[in-house]
């Protein structure tokens, strides 16, 4: 294929800036656009609505407190990520961060794991939006109808992302505003019109008496953590688009923390309104009311208002899908730019006109679409793939936190605009402990199910990571390209000139070389080693 400037591999273009990554992304995204991207990925509406019934069925109203616990744990992780991205504001997030903090193999396997998990999450969100879209359109839902609606949502998200960074930022901001307003209005309306309980229910155990006698409430309470665990990620997307953000070292860490603050408060407000509007917690726990949210909304808003609420919910699902796809495409572009994935020659192509990686975006649409289509062949296969989504994302998160701890032990001193300073050790270790807790909760076996169903999440994790490890050592992709690796602890060994030195400096440098001396390293022109060839 003949190359034009519009589709020239980004890794073959000149670099600019301190980080020295060859890129032609347009820095069209400011703080609010970056915050909106992370918020719509986290999406309180999507997170709460997807897990509300399951969390209440496990522990009842006290499941609410897990939103606070999970939010605090993920805030620690977001703070560690902020310190890392401040020094390495590179597209793709987890993959390049781990590559710089630890090395090529660690970067590759974490990128592989996150790539599978985030594409499965896109499929999960799009598929989960199907029933809401069906309710809005008044369709009789079936497996085939759900698949078609999910594919339509993925297509719309792909088209939105192909429009460019500025359009992405604007769409994310609209989704952000709509969801914030909707969360406030819906929460207030539920509390004012259909509230059936007071706050005391948040401290009561509504489980059947025999279950209370046989199982401590603490066990059920921990199981209800699924609501908070499923909800609080999305802030990593702030860093995935680092090469499209103005002043990324300062803006992104702040946007990551604000994503947790605002997303957490919105989620707790929605959840509180829904919990206090439930008629019978016992009916949710015994499965008599499998879809309590729809019942609550119909009671609170009536048939016409219910349609309006469904439209708002769908905006949240679509915004979430768009943000997820943006993050996934930047990851695959970053790995493609380093020749780390099959099809890298296409994944690293960049459209100068739209300032996006078109083939990476298409891949982030096709892969989730394939997952959705699998449901037509086997509903169990779809469940198996999607079950890995949350576990895989937390596994990838923990790999960054562990790499940061290891790098700090080997002498890494974060040099970005945001640093934890002396608190770095404490925050990183606490963040890693929370990540382990979250993964155990997600992978905990389902009681009473056959072993292969009980351990489905863990088995899928082993399959994904095991496949990645086999490919890593068989195909050795980490040896096929890429720039700096492990330079966080290399004491500057990988530093090179990141921008041309002045003519006067160049003349002096040449004279010193001719005289047999060692050339001066101009510190204001240095940065980490470029990912692509110098020009």
PDB file of C-alpha atoms in Angstrom, residues 126-415:
ATOM      1  CA  UNK A 126     -22.728  -2.471  24.763  1.00  0.00           C
ATOM      2  CA  UNK A 127     -24.531  -5.759  25.437  1.00  0.00           C
ATOM      3  CA  UNK A 128     -25.823  -4.467  28.766  1.00  0.00           C
ATOM      4  CA  UNK A 129     -27.264  -1.395  27.044  1.00  0.00           C
ATOM      5  CA  UNK A 130     -29.447  -3.582  24.829  1.00  0.00           C
ATOM      6  CA  UNK A 131     -32.330  -4.089  27.290  1.00  0.00           C
ATOM      7  CA  UNK A 132     -32.465  -0.350  28.083  1.00  0.00           C
ATOM      8  CA  UNK A 133     -32.580   0.509  24.374  1.00  0.00           C
ATOM      9  CA  UNK A 134     -35.205  -2.178  23.866  1.00  0.00           C
ATOM     10  CA  UNK A 135     -37.315  -0.710  26.682  1.00  0.00           C
ATOM     11  CA  UNK A 136     -37.004   2.756  25.160  1.00  0.00           C
ATOM     12  CA  UNK A 137     -38.034   1.568  21.711  1.00  0.00           C
ATOM     13  CA  UNK A 138     -40.698  -0.783  23.025  1.00  0.00           C
ATOM     14  CA  UNK A 139     -39.064  -3.817  21.425  1.00  0.00           C
ATOM     15  CA  UNK A 140     -39.647  -7.409  22.436  1.00  0.00           C
ATOM     16  CA  UNK A 141     -36.185  -8.472  23.488  1.00  0.00           C
ATOM     17  CA  UNK A 142     -34.481 -11.695  22.411  1.00  0.00           C
ATOM     18  CA  UNK A 143     -30.892 -12.837  22.129  1.00  0.00           C
ATOM     19  CA  UNK A 144     -30.767 -11.786  18.479  1.00  0.00           C
ATOM     20  CA  UNK A 145     -32.326  -8.379  19.168  1.00  0.00           C
ATOM     21  CA  UNK A 146     -29.899  -7.732  22.022  1.00  0.00           C
ATOM     22  CA  UNK A 147     -26.942  -8.551  19.755  1.00  0.00           C
ATOM     23  CA  UNK A 148     -28.159  -6.229  16.991  1.00  0.00           C
ATOM     24  CA  UNK A 149     -28.706  -3.363  19.416  1.00  0.00           C
ATOM     25  CA  UNK A 150     -25.258  -3.922  20.978  1.00  0.00           C
ATOM     26  CA  UNK A 151     -23.601  -3.898  17.556  1.00  0.00           C
ATOM     27  CA  UNK A 152     -25.418  -0.646  16.761  1.00  0.00           C
ATOM     28  CA  UNK A 153     -24.024   0.959  19.918  1.00  0.00           C
ATOM     29  CA  UNK A 154     -20.494  -0.209  19.087  1.00  0.00           C
ATOM     30  CA  UNK A 155     -20.851   1.223  15.564  1.00  0.00           C
ATOM     31  CA  UNK A 156     -22.003   4.605  16.876  1.00  0.00           C
ATOM     32  CA  UNK A 157     -19.092   4.694  19.333  1.00  0.00           C
ATOM     33  CA  UNK A 158     -16.607   3.885  16.561  1.00  0.00           C
ATOM     34  CA  UNK A 159     -17.939   6.641  14.321  1.00  0.00           C
ATOM     35  CA  UNK A 160     -17.756   9.139  17.193  1.00  0.00           C
ATOM     36  CA  UNK A 161     -14.135   8.211  17.925  1.00  0.00           C
ATOM     37  CA  UNK A 162     -13.106   8.404  14.278  1.00  0.00           C
ATOM     38  CA  UNK A 163     -14.223  12.046  14.258  1.00  0.00           C
ATOM     39  CA  UNK A 164     -11.108  13.074  16.207  1.00  0.00           C
ATOM     40  CA  UNK A 165      -9.867  14.141  19.635  1.00  0.00           C
ATOM     41  CA  UNK A 166     -11.767  17.429  19.814  1.00  0.00           C
ATOM     42  CA  UNK A 167     -15.041  15.707  18.938  1.00  0.00           C
ATOM     43  CA  UNK A 168     -14.264  12.971  21.476  1.00  0.00           C
ATOM     44  CA  UNK A 169     -13.646  15.574  24.181  1.00  0.00           C
ATOM     45  CA  UNK A 170     -16.884  17.383  23.315  1.00  0.00           C
ATOM     46  CA  UNK A 171     -18.948  14.173  23.284  1.00  0.00           C
ATOM     47  CA  UNK A 172     -17.410  13.091  26.588  1.00  0.00           C
ATOM     48  CA  UNK A 173     -18.188  16.495  28.101  1.00  0.00           C
ATOM     49  CA  UNK A 174     -21.824  16.335  26.943  1.00  0.00           C
ATOM     50  CA  UNK A 175     -22.107  12.840  28.436  1.00  0.00           C
ATOM     51  CA  UNK A 176     -20.494  14.122  31.623  1.00  0.00           C
ATOM     52  CA  UNK A 177     -22.955  17.024  31.986  1.00  0.00           C
ATOM     53  CA  UNK A 178     -25.987  14.879  31.132  1.00  0.00           C
ATOM     54  CA  UNK A 179     -25.013  12.189  33.611  1.00  0.00           C
ATOM     55  CA  UNK A 180     -24.257  14.640  36.426  1.00  0.00           C
ATOM     56  CA  UNK A 181     -27.575  16.439  35.967  1.00  0.00           C
ATOM     57  CA  UNK A 182     -29.473  13.167  35.546  1.00  0.00           C
ATOM     58  CA  UNK A 183     -27.869  11.680  38.662  1.00  0.00           C
ATOM     59  CA  UNK A 184     -28.880  14.703  40.721  1.00  0.00           C
ATOM     60  CA  UNK A 185     -32.424  14.977  39.342  1.00  0.00           C
ATOM     61  CA  UNK A 186     -33.194  11.243  39.480  1.00  0.00           C
ATOM     62  CA  UNK A 187     -31.717  10.902  42.963  1.00  0.00           C
ATOM     63  CA  UNK A 188     -33.649  13.874  44.337  1.00  0.00           C
ATOM     64  CA  UNK A 189     -36.918  12.726  42.701  1.00  0.00           C
ATOM     65  CA  UNK A 190     -36.559   9.224  44.140  1.00  0.00           C
ATOM     66  CA  UNK A 191     -35.880  10.599  47.615  1.00  0.00           C
ATOM     67  CA  UNK A 192     -38.824  12.993  47.447  1.00  0.00           C
ATOM     68  CA  UNK A 193     -41.495  10.836  45.811  1.00  0.00           C
ATOM     69  CA  UNK A 194     -40.962   7.116  46.369  1.00  0.00           C
ATOM     70  CA  UNK A 195     -38.730   6.875  49.446  1.00  0.00           C
ATOM     71  CA  UNK A 196     -39.962   4.029  51.643  1.00  0.00           C
ATOM     72  CA  UNK A 197     -37.197   3.765  54.257  1.00  0.00           C
ATOM     73  CA  UNK A 198     -34.935   5.942  56.363  1.00  0.00           C
ATOM     74  CA  UNK A 199     -31.166   5.742  56.615  1.00  0.00           C
ATOM     75  CA  UNK A 200     -31.317   3.111  59.339  1.00  0.00           C
ATOM     76  CA  UNK A 201     -31.768   0.374  56.705  1.00  0.00           C
ATOM     77  CA  UNK A 202     -28.152   0.943  55.679  1.00  0.00           C
ATOM     78  CA  UNK A 203     -27.171  -0.705  58.967  1.00  0.00           C
ATOM     79  CA  UNK A 204     -29.633  -3.626  58.967  1.00  0.00           C
ATOM     80  CA  UNK A 205     -29.274  -7.232  57.888  1.00  0.00           C
ATOM     81  CA  UNK A 206     -32.308  -8.233  55.796  1.00  0.00           C
ATOM     82  CA  UNK A 207     -31.102 -11.722  54.935  1.00  0.00           C
ATOM     83  CA  UNK A 208     -33.317 -14.703  55.821  1.00  0.00           C
ATOM     84  CA  UNK A 209     -32.955 -15.854  59.434  1.00  0.00           C
ATOM     85  CA  UNK A 210     -31.427 -19.217  58.482  1.00  0.00           C
ATOM     86  CA  UNK A 211     -28.810 -17.466  56.372  1.00  0.00           C
ATOM     87  CA  UNK A 212     -28.004 -15.045  59.178  1.00  0.00           C
ATOM     88  CA  UNK A 213     -27.456 -18.028  61.496  1.00  0.00           C
ATOM     89  CA  UNK A 214     -25.236 -19.932  59.065  1.00  0.00           C
ATOM     90  CA  UNK A 215     -23.183 -17.165  57.452  1.00  0.00           C
ATOM     91  CA  UNK A 216     -21.656 -14.138  59.199  1.00  0.00           C
ATOM     92  CA  UNK A 217     -22.804 -10.840  57.739  1.00  0.00           C
ATOM     93  CA  UNK A 218     -19.173  -9.857  57.103  1.00  0.00           C
ATOM     94  CA  UNK A 219     -18.973 -12.546  54.417  1.00  0.00           C
ATOM     95  CA  UNK A 220     -22.055 -11.210  52.629  1.00  0.00           C
ATOM     96  CA  UNK A 221     -20.817  -7.644  53.039  1.00  0.00           C
ATOM     97  CA  UNK A 222     -17.516  -8.482  51.361  1.00  0.00           C
ATOM     98  CA  UNK A 223     -19.378 -10.213  48.543  1.00  0.00           C
ATOM     99  CA  UNK A 224     -21.384  -7.030  47.951  1.00  0.00           C
ATOM    100  CA  UNK A 225     -18.111  -5.261  47.139  1.00  0.00           C
ATOM    101  CA  UNK A 226     -18.814  -6.240  43.539  1.00  0.00           C
ATOM    102  CA  UNK A 227     -20.813  -2.985  43.129  1.00  0.00           C
ATOM    103  CA  UNK A 228     -17.908  -0.741  44.085  1.00  0.00           C
ATOM    104  CA  UNK A 229     -15.286  -2.908  42.428  1.00  0.00           C
ATOM    105  CA  UNK A 230     -17.124  -2.928  39.110  1.00  0.00           C
ATOM    106  CA  UNK A 231     -17.692   0.817  39.278  1.00  0.00           C
ATOM    107  CA  UNK A 232     -14.381   2.456  40.134  1.00  0.00           C
ATOM    108  CA  UNK A 233     -12.244   2.224  37.065  1.00  0.00           C
ATOM    109  CA  UNK A 234     -12.070   4.591  34.159  1.00  0.00           C
ATOM    110  CA  UNK A 235      -9.513   7.006  35.550  1.00  0.00           C
ATOM    111  CA  UNK A 236      -6.803   5.132  33.643  1.00  0.00           C
ATOM    112  CA  UNK A 237      -8.433   6.406  30.436  1.00  0.00           C
ATOM    113  CA  UNK A 238      -7.278   9.894  31.459  1.00  0.00           C
ATOM    114  CA  UNK A 239      -3.716   8.673  30.960  1.00  0.00           C
ATOM    115  CA  UNK A 240      -4.396   6.552  27.872  1.00  0.00           C
ATOM    116  CA  UNK A 241      -4.866   9.761  25.841  1.00  0.00           C
ATOM    117  CA  UNK A 242      -1.863  11.536  27.402  1.00  0.00           C
ATOM    118  CA  UNK A 243      -0.451  12.629  24.035  1.00  0.00           C
ATOM    119  CA  UNK A 244      -3.724  14.462  23.304  1.00  0.00           C
ATOM    120  CA  UNK A 245      -3.830  16.480  26.526  1.00  0.00           C
ATOM    121  CA  UNK A 246      -2.390  19.938  27.064  1.00  0.00           C
ATOM    122  CA  UNK A 247       0.068  20.031  30.004  1.00  0.00           C
ATOM    123  CA  UNK A 248      -0.475  16.297  30.678  1.00  0.00           C
ATOM    124  CA  UNK A 249       1.945  16.040  33.603  1.00  0.00           C
ATOM    125  CA  UNK A 250      -0.130  18.509  35.579  1.00  0.00           C
ATOM    126  CA  UNK A 251      -3.626  18.006  34.155  1.00  0.00           C
ATOM    127  CA  UNK A 252      -3.976  14.209  34.089  1.00  0.00           C
ATOM    128  CA  UNK A 253      -3.133  13.403  37.747  1.00  0.00           C
ATOM    129  CA  UNK A 254      -5.697  15.985  38.866  1.00  0.00           C
ATOM    130  CA  UNK A 255      -8.305  14.683  36.400  1.00  0.00           C
ATOM    131  CA  UNK A 256      -7.755  11.121  37.649  1.00  0.00           C
ATOM    132  CA  UNK A 257      -8.461  12.095  41.244  1.00  0.00           C
ATOM    133  CA  UNK A 258     -11.452  14.240  40.283  1.00  0.00           C
ATOM    134  CA  UNK A 259     -12.874  11.300  38.319  1.00  0.00           C
ATOM    135  CA  UNK A 260     -12.965   9.309  41.564  1.00  0.00           C
ATOM    136  CA  UNK A 261     -14.321  12.202  43.650  1.00  0.00           C
ATOM    137  CA  UNK A 262     -17.160  13.212  41.328  1.00  0.00           C
ATOM    138  CA  UNK A 263     -17.916   9.702  40.082  1.00  0.00           C
ATOM    139  CA  UNK A 264     -18.004   8.370  43.615  1.00  0.00           C
ATOM    140  CA  UNK A 265     -20.334  11.062  44.938  1.00  0.00           C
ATOM    141  CA  UNK A 266     -22.696  10.683  41.963  1.00  0.00           C
ATOM    142  CA  UNK A 267     -22.716   6.893  42.372  1.00  0.00           C
ATOM    143  CA  UNK A 268     -23.467   7.065  46.089  1.00  0.00           C
ATOM    144  CA  UNK A 269     -26.301   9.535  45.542  1.00  0.00           C
ATOM    145  CA  UNK A 270     -27.923   7.364  42.862  1.00  0.00           C
ATOM    146  CA  UNK A 271     -27.480   4.196  44.925  1.00  0.00           C
ATOM    147  CA  UNK A 272     -28.906   5.849  48.046  1.00  0.00           C
ATOM    148  CA  UNK A 273     -32.016   7.006  46.180  1.00  0.00           C
ATOM    149  CA  UNK A 274     -32.567   3.544  44.720  1.00  0.00           C
ATOM    150  CA  UNK A 275     -32.005   1.709  48.016  1.00  0.00           C
ATOM    151  CA  UNK A 276     -34.436   3.868  49.959  1.00  0.00           C
ATOM    152  CA  UNK A 277     -37.033   3.442  47.176  1.00  0.00           C
ATOM    153  CA  UNK A 278     -37.009  -0.365  47.298  1.00  0.00           C
ATOM    154  CA  UNK A 279     -40.305  -1.776  48.508  1.00  0.00           C
ATOM    155  CA  UNK A 280     -39.104  -5.156  49.761  1.00  0.00           C
ATOM    156  CA  UNK A 281     -35.449  -6.071  50.168  1.00  0.00           C
ATOM    157  CA  UNK A 282     -36.487  -9.644  50.859  1.00  0.00           C
ATOM    158  CA  UNK A 283     -38.076  -9.922  47.394  1.00  0.00           C
ATOM    159  CA  UNK A 284     -34.788  -8.848  45.781  1.00  0.00           C
ATOM    160  CA  UNK A 285     -32.801 -11.309  47.866  1.00  0.00           C
ATOM    161  CA  UNK A 286     -35.012 -14.285  47.035  1.00  0.00           C
ATOM    162  CA  UNK A 287     -35.220 -13.382  43.335  1.00  0.00           C
ATOM    163  CA  UNK A 288     -38.915 -12.442  43.257  1.00  0.00           C
ATOM    164  CA  UNK A 289     -37.955  -9.040  41.789  1.00  0.00           C
ATOM    165  CA  UNK A 290     -35.021  -9.683  39.431  1.00  0.00           C
ATOM    166  CA  UNK A 291     -35.052  -6.118  37.976  1.00  0.00           C
ATOM    167  CA  UNK A 292     -35.745  -3.720  40.855  1.00  0.00           C
ATOM    168  CA  UNK A 293     -34.490  -0.628  39.010  1.00  0.00           C
ATOM    169  CA  UNK A 294     -37.123  -0.803  36.259  1.00  0.00           C
ATOM    170  CA  UNK A 295     -39.845  -1.338  38.878  1.00  0.00           C
ATOM    171  CA  UNK A 296     -38.637   1.681  40.867  1.00  0.00           C
ATOM    172  CA  UNK A 297     -38.451   3.924  37.806  1.00  0.00           C
ATOM    173  CA  UNK A 298     -41.924   2.947  36.597  1.00  0.00           C
ATOM    174  CA  UNK A 299     -43.344   3.767  40.005  1.00  0.00           C
ATOM    175  CA  UNK A 300     -41.438   7.033  40.324  1.00  0.00           C
ATOM    176  CA  UNK A 301     -41.780   8.446  36.810  1.00  0.00           C
ATOM    177  CA  UNK A 302     -44.731   6.688  35.194  1.00  0.00           C
ATOM    178  CA  UNK A 303     -44.705   5.249  31.646  1.00  0.00           C
ATOM    179  CA  UNK A 304     -43.764   8.535  29.909  1.00  0.00           C
ATOM    180  CA  UNK A 305     -41.147   9.557  32.442  1.00  0.00           C
ATOM    181  CA  UNK A 306     -39.778   6.016  32.369  1.00  0.00           C
ATOM    182  CA  UNK A 307     -39.021   6.431  28.637  1.00  0.00           C
ATOM    183  CA  UNK A 308     -37.180   9.680  29.328  1.00  0.00           C
ATOM    184  CA  UNK A 309     -35.117   8.068  32.067  1.00  0.00           C
ATOM    185  CA  UNK A 310     -34.276   5.179  29.737  1.00  0.00           C
ATOM    186  CA  UNK A 311     -33.055   7.695  27.131  1.00  0.00           C
ATOM    187  CA  UNK A 312     -30.763   9.288  29.720  1.00  0.00           C
ATOM    188  CA  UNK A 313     -29.486   5.875  30.784  1.00  0.00           C
ATOM    189  CA  UNK A 314     -28.723   5.069  27.154  1.00  0.00           C
ATOM    190  CA  UNK A 315     -26.710   8.291  26.769  1.00  0.00           C
ATOM    191  CA  UNK A 316     -24.629   7.129  29.729  1.00  0.00           C
ATOM    192  CA  UNK A 317     -24.096   3.679  28.202  1.00  0.00           C
ATOM    193  CA  UNK A 318     -23.131   5.172  24.831  1.00  0.00           C
ATOM    194  CA  UNK A 319     -20.748   7.709  26.408  1.00  0.00           C
ATOM    195  CA  UNK A 320     -19.184   4.924  28.438  1.00  0.00           C
ATOM    196  CA  UNK A 321     -18.693   2.796  25.304  1.00  0.00           C
ATOM    197  CA  UNK A 322     -17.104   5.731  23.443  1.00  0.00           C
ATOM    198  CA  UNK A 323     -14.649   6.409  26.280  1.00  0.00           C
ATOM    199  CA  UNK A 324     -13.795   2.719  26.667  1.00  0.00           C
ATOM    200  CA  UNK A 325     -13.107   2.432  22.956  1.00  0.00           C
ATOM    201  CA  UNK A 326     -10.902   5.536  22.976  1.00  0.00           C
ATOM    202  CA  UNK A 327      -8.787   4.027  25.765  1.00  0.00           C
ATOM    203  CA  UNK A 328      -8.582   0.619  24.056  1.00  0.00           C
ATOM    204  CA  UNK A 329      -7.544   2.120  20.719  1.00  0.00           C
ATOM    205  CA  UNK A 330      -4.743   4.189  22.269  1.00  0.00           C
ATOM    206  CA  UNK A 331      -3.416   1.095  24.009  1.00  0.00           C
ATOM    207  CA  UNK A 332      -3.392  -0.933  20.786  1.00  0.00           C
ATOM    208  CA  UNK A 333      -1.898   1.990  18.883  1.00  0.00           C
ATOM    209  CA  UNK A 334       0.865   2.327  21.482  1.00  0.00           C
ATOM    210  CA  UNK A 335       1.688  -1.382  21.286  1.00  0.00           C
ATOM    211  CA  UNK A 336       1.418  -1.297  17.492  1.00  0.00           C
ATOM    212  CA  UNK A 337       3.761   1.693  17.346  1.00  0.00           C
ATOM    213  CA  UNK A 338       6.302  -0.480  19.144  1.00  0.00           C
ATOM    214  CA  UNK A 339       5.610  -3.475  16.830  1.00  0.00           C
ATOM    215  CA  UNK A 340       4.357  -5.522  19.778  1.00  0.00           C
ATOM    216  CA  UNK A 341       1.137  -6.975  18.329  1.00  0.00           C
ATOM    217  CA  UNK A 342       0.103  -8.989  15.283  1.00  0.00           C
ATOM    218  CA  UNK A 343      -1.056  -6.507  12.664  1.00  0.00           C
ATOM    219  CA  UNK A 344       1.188  -3.791  14.087  1.00  0.00           C
ATOM    220  CA  UNK A 345       1.797  -2.394  10.589  1.00  0.00           C
ATOM    221  CA  UNK A 346      -1.862  -1.333  10.582  1.00  0.00           C
ATOM    222  CA  UNK A 347      -2.363  -0.574  14.265  1.00  0.00           C
ATOM    223  CA  UNK A 348       0.414   2.034  14.211  1.00  0.00           C
ATOM    224  CA  UNK A 349      -0.952   3.890  11.206  1.00  0.00           C
ATOM    225  CA  UNK A 350      -2.112   7.377  12.038  1.00  0.00           C
ATOM    226  CA  UNK A 351      -4.571   9.659  10.264  1.00  0.00           C
ATOM    227  CA  UNK A 352      -3.107  13.157  10.213  1.00  0.00           C
ATOM    228  CA  UNK A 353      -6.423  14.535   8.970  1.00  0.00           C
ATOM    229  CA  UNK A 354      -8.450  13.232  11.921  1.00  0.00           C
ATOM    230  CA  UNK A 355      -5.530  12.961  14.366  1.00  0.00           C
ATOM    231  CA  UNK A 356      -6.546   9.449  15.418  1.00  0.00           C
ATOM    232  CA  UNK A 357      -5.196   5.915  14.815  1.00  0.00           C
ATOM    233  CA  UNK A 358      -7.989   4.646  12.502  1.00  0.00           C
ATOM    234  CA  UNK A 359      -7.061   0.962  12.389  1.00  0.00           C
ATOM    235  CA  UNK A 360      -6.575   0.750  16.152  1.00  0.00           C
ATOM    236  CA  UNK A 361     -10.031   2.288  16.540  1.00  0.00           C
ATOM    237  CA  UNK A 362     -11.505  -0.195  14.088  1.00  0.00           C
ATOM    238  CA  UNK A 363      -9.870  -3.025  16.030  1.00  0.00           C
ATOM    239  CA  UNK A 364     -11.451  -1.644  19.222  1.00  0.00           C
ATOM    240  CA  UNK A 365     -14.788  -1.940  17.445  1.00  0.00           C
ATOM    241  CA  UNK A 366     -14.341  -5.283  15.711  1.00  0.00           C
ATOM    242  CA  UNK A 367     -13.003  -7.218  18.718  1.00  0.00           C
ATOM    243  CA  UNK A 368     -15.918  -6.308  21.043  1.00  0.00           C
ATOM    244  CA  UNK A 369     -18.342  -6.974  18.172  1.00  0.00           C
ATOM    245  CA  UNK A 370     -16.924 -10.497  17.828  1.00  0.00           C
ATOM    246  CA  UNK A 371     -17.411 -11.043  21.567  1.00  0.00           C
ATOM    247  CA  UNK A 372     -21.038  -9.903  21.279  1.00  0.00           C
ATOM    248  CA  UNK A 373     -21.653 -12.174  18.264  1.00  0.00           C
ATOM    249  CA  UNK A 374     -20.278 -15.135  20.227  1.00  0.00           C
ATOM    250  CA  UNK A 375     -23.408 -14.943  22.368  1.00  0.00           C
ATOM    251  CA  UNK A 376     -25.432 -16.214  19.396  1.00  0.00           C
ATOM    252  CA  UNK A 377     -23.357 -19.383  19.453  1.00  0.00           C
ATOM    253  CA  UNK A 378     -23.060 -19.760  23.205  1.00  0.00           C
ATOM    254  CA  UNK A 379     -24.443 -17.596  25.977  1.00  0.00           C
ATOM    255  CA  UNK A 380     -22.028 -19.324  28.353  1.00  0.00           C
ATOM    256  CA  UNK A 381     -19.064 -18.303  26.172  1.00  0.00           C
ATOM    257  CA  UNK A 382     -20.156 -14.670  26.343  1.00  0.00           C
ATOM    258  CA  UNK A 383     -20.485 -14.886  30.121  1.00  0.00           C
ATOM    259  CA  UNK A 384     -17.036 -16.478  30.362  1.00  0.00           C
ATOM    260  CA  UNK A 385     -15.377 -13.721  28.327  1.00  0.00           C
ATOM    261  CA  UNK A 386     -17.163 -10.865  30.045  1.00  0.00           C
ATOM    262  CA  UNK A 387     -16.507 -12.374  33.478  1.00  0.00           C
ATOM    263  CA  UNK A 388     -12.814 -11.750  32.911  1.00  0.00           C
ATOM    264  CA  UNK A 389     -13.320  -8.026  32.206  1.00  0.00           C
ATOM    265  CA  UNK A 390     -13.228  -6.605  35.741  1.00  0.00           C
ATOM    266  CA  UNK A 391     -10.655  -9.123  36.995  1.00  0.00           C
ATOM    267  CA  UNK A 392      -8.365  -8.422  34.024  1.00  0.00           C
ATOM    268  CA  UNK A 393      -8.529  -4.672  34.482  1.00  0.00           C
ATOM    269  CA  UNK A 394      -7.671  -4.962  38.184  1.00  0.00           C
ATOM    270  CA  UNK A 395      -4.862  -7.368  37.325  1.00  0.00           C
ATOM    271  CA  UNK A 396      -3.444  -4.838  34.872  1.00  0.00           C
ATOM    272  CA  UNK A 397      -3.851  -2.034  37.430  1.00  0.00           C
ATOM    273  CA  UNK A 398      -1.996  -4.006  40.074  1.00  0.00           C
ATOM    274  CA  UNK A 399       0.864  -4.638  37.645  1.00  0.00           C
ATOM    275  CA  UNK A 400       1.492  -0.877  37.431  1.00  0.00           C
ATOM    276  CA  UNK A 401       1.338  -0.410  41.200  1.00  0.00           C
ATOM    277  CA  UNK A 402       3.699  -3.365  41.747  1.00  0.00           C
ATOM    278  CA  UNK A 403       6.065  -2.027  39.086  1.00  0.00           C
ATOM    279  CA  UNK A 404       6.060   1.369  40.795  1.00  0.00           C
ATOM    280  CA  UNK A 405       6.878  -0.242  44.154  1.00  0.00           C
ATOM    281  CA  UNK A 406       9.716  -2.255  42.593  1.00  0.00           C
ATOM    282  CA  UNK A 407      11.082   0.792  40.739  1.00  0.00           C
ATOM    283  CA  UNK A 408      10.991   2.862  43.909  1.00  0.00           C
ATOM    284  CA  UNK A 409      12.901   0.111  45.743  1.00  0.00           C
ATOM    285  CA  UNK A 410      15.535   0.218  42.997  1.00  0.00           C
ATOM    286  CA  UNK A 411      15.974   3.958  43.333  1.00  0.00           C
ATOM    287  CA  UNK A 412      13.286   5.494  41.127  1.00  0.00           C
ATOM    288  CA  UNK A 413      12.559   9.066  42.145  1.00  0.00           C
ATOM    289  CA  UNK A 414       9.452  10.260  40.293  1.00  0.00           C
ATOM    290  CA  UNK A 415      10.365  13.350  38.308  1.00  0.00           C
TER     291      UNK A 415
END
